[in-house]
Amino acid sequence: MKKYPPQFKADAVALYESRPEATIRQVAAGLGINLETLRNRVRAAGVSRPRGRRAEAPAEPPTPLEAENAAL
């Protein structure tokens, strides 16, 4: 098992926090560390994000029927 210095661990978590569009998998791959290693560090630091797919703003305004359904 590799031992990472405390500063590297803190920097890895900070990098993940600073890139809301990036996944843990992407950040871990970019740093060359195991996904679970970074996931554990992020959890230990108390960083959390909503689970599931990120909501994106619709590209087009809703149709009148969609707007009516949303209002119900």
PDB file of C-alpha atoms in Angstrom:
ATOM      1  CA  MET A   1       0.000   0.000   0.000  1.00  0.00           C
ATOM      2  CA  LYS A   2       1.338   3.426  -0.908  1.00  0.00           C
ATOM      3  CA  LYS A   3       1.731   6.119   1.717  1.00  0.00           C
ATOM      4  CA  TYR A   4       0.854   9.625   0.604  1.00  0.00           C
ATOM      5  CA  PRO A   5       2.051  12.709   2.494  1.00  0.00           C
ATOM      6  CA  PRO A   6      -0.669  14.648   4.347  1.00  0.00           C
ATOM      7  CA  GLN A   7      -0.242  17.651   2.044  1.00  0.00           C
ATOM      8  CA  PHE A   8      -0.845  15.490  -1.045  1.00  0.00           C
ATOM      9  CA  LYS A   9      -4.028  14.115   0.529  1.00  0.00           C
ATOM     10  CA  ALA A  10      -5.271  17.614   1.354  1.00  0.00           C
ATOM     11  CA  ASP A  11      -4.417  18.867  -2.125  1.00  0.00           C
ATOM     12  CA  ALA A  12      -6.243  15.938  -3.753  1.00  0.00           C
ATOM     13  CA  VAL A  13      -9.417  16.682  -1.779  1.00  0.00           C
ATOM     14  CA  ALA A  14      -9.100  20.402  -2.524  1.00  0.00           C
ATOM     15  CA  LEU A  15      -8.740  19.646  -6.225  1.00  0.00           C
ATOM     16  CA  TYR A  16     -11.908  17.529  -6.153  1.00  0.00           C
ATOM     17  CA  GLU A  17     -13.764  20.303  -4.298  1.00  0.00           C
ATOM     18  CA  SER A  18     -12.592  22.953  -6.760  1.00  0.00           C
ATOM     19  CA  ARG A  19     -13.863  21.056  -9.808  1.00  0.00           C
ATOM     20  CA  PRO A  20     -17.619  20.505  -9.339  1.00  0.00           C
ATOM     21  CA  GLU A  21     -17.933  19.160 -12.889  1.00  0.00           C
ATOM     22  CA  ALA A  22     -15.345  16.422 -12.277  1.00  0.00           C
ATOM     23  CA  THR A  23     -16.049  13.020 -10.778  1.00  0.00           C
ATOM     24  CA  ILE A  24     -13.916  11.349  -8.134  1.00  0.00           C
ATOM     25  CA  ARG A  25     -12.887   8.851 -10.812  1.00  0.00           C
ATOM     26  CA  GLN A  26     -11.636  11.627 -13.123  1.00  0.00           C
ATOM     27  CA  VAL A  27      -9.686  13.418 -10.391  1.00  0.00           C
ATOM     28  CA  ALA A  28      -8.148  10.170  -9.125  1.00  0.00           C
ATOM     29  CA  ALA A  29      -7.092   9.181 -12.649  1.00  0.00           C
ATOM     30  CA  GLY A  30      -5.570  12.615 -13.194  1.00  0.00           C
ATOM     31  CA  LEU A  31      -3.532  12.272 -10.005  1.00  0.00           C
ATOM     32  CA  GLY A  32      -2.588   8.674 -10.699  1.00  0.00           C
ATOM     33  CA  ILE A  33      -4.143   7.349  -7.489  1.00  0.00           C
ATOM     34  CA  ASN A  34      -6.708   4.674  -6.775  1.00  0.00           C
ATOM     35  CA  LEU A  35     -10.351   5.733  -6.972  1.00  0.00           C
ATOM     36  CA  GLU A  36     -11.149   4.311  -3.525  1.00  0.00           C
ATOM     37  CA  THR A  37      -8.162   6.071  -1.983  1.00  0.00           C
ATOM     38  CA  LEU A  38      -9.498   9.441  -3.089  1.00  0.00           C
ATOM     39  CA  ARG A  39     -13.092   8.508  -2.228  1.00  0.00           C
ATOM     40  CA  ASN A  40     -12.026   7.660   1.336  1.00  0.00           C
ATOM     41  CA  ARG A  41     -10.084  10.914   1.661  1.00  0.00           C
ATOM     42  CA  VAL A  42     -13.076  12.923   0.379  1.00  0.00           C
ATOM     43  CA  ARG A  43     -15.409  11.189   2.845  1.00  0.00           C
ATOM     44  CA  ALA A  44     -12.968  11.717   5.722  1.00  0.00           C
ATOM     45  CA  ALA A  45     -12.836  15.416   4.857  1.00  0.00           C
ATOM     46  CA  GLY A  46     -16.643  15.623   4.975  1.00  0.00           C
ATOM     47  CA  VAL A  47     -16.998  16.741   1.370  1.00  0.00           C
ATOM     48  CA  SER A  48     -20.323  15.796  -0.174  1.00  0.00           C
ATOM     49  CA  ARG A  49     -22.137  16.354  -3.414  1.00  0.00           C
ATOM     50  CA  PRO A  50     -25.626  15.430  -4.517  1.00  0.00           C
ATOM     51  CA  ARG A  51     -25.826  11.863  -5.790  1.00  0.00           C
ATOM     52  CA  GLY A  52     -27.028  10.951  -9.238  1.00  0.00           C
ATOM     53  CA  ARG A  53     -26.875  12.888 -12.431  1.00  0.00           C
ATOM     54  CA  ARG A  54     -26.341  16.583 -12.254  1.00  0.00           C
ATOM     55  CA  ALA A  55     -29.296  18.703 -13.252  1.00  0.00           C
ATOM     56  CA  GLU A  56     -28.582  20.780 -16.306  1.00  0.00           C
ATOM     57  CA  ALA A  57     -30.456  23.826 -17.447  1.00  0.00           C
ATOM     58  CA  PRO A  58     -32.755  23.023 -20.348  1.00  0.00           C
ATOM     59  CA  ALA A  59     -31.349  24.110 -23.693  1.00  0.00           C
ATOM     60  CA  GLU A  60     -34.732  25.311 -24.910  1.00  0.00           C
ATOM     61  CA  PRO A  61     -37.639  26.873 -23.044  1.00  0.00           C
ATOM     62  CA  PRO A  62     -40.390  24.400 -22.181  1.00  0.00           C
ATOM     63  CA  THR A  63     -43.282  23.976 -24.567  1.00  0.00           C
ATOM     64  CA  PRO A  64     -46.657  25.285 -23.373  1.00  0.00           C
ATOM     65  CA  LEU A  65     -47.726  21.723 -22.544  1.00  0.00           C
ATOM     66  CA  GLU A  66     -44.529  21.075 -20.550  1.00  0.00           C
ATOM     67  CA  ALA A  67     -44.990  24.372 -18.695  1.00  0.00           C
ATOM     68  CA  GLU A  68     -48.608  23.489 -17.894  1.00  0.00           C
ATOM     69  CA  ASN A  69     -47.602  20.035 -16.620  1.00  0.00           C
ATOM     70  CA  ALA A  70     -44.864  21.527 -14.468  1.00  0.00           C
ATOM     71  CA  ALA A  71     -47.364  23.903 -12.903  1.00  0.00           C
ATOM     72  CA  LEU A  72     -49.579  21.015 -11.784  1.00  0.00           C
TER      73      LEU A  72
END
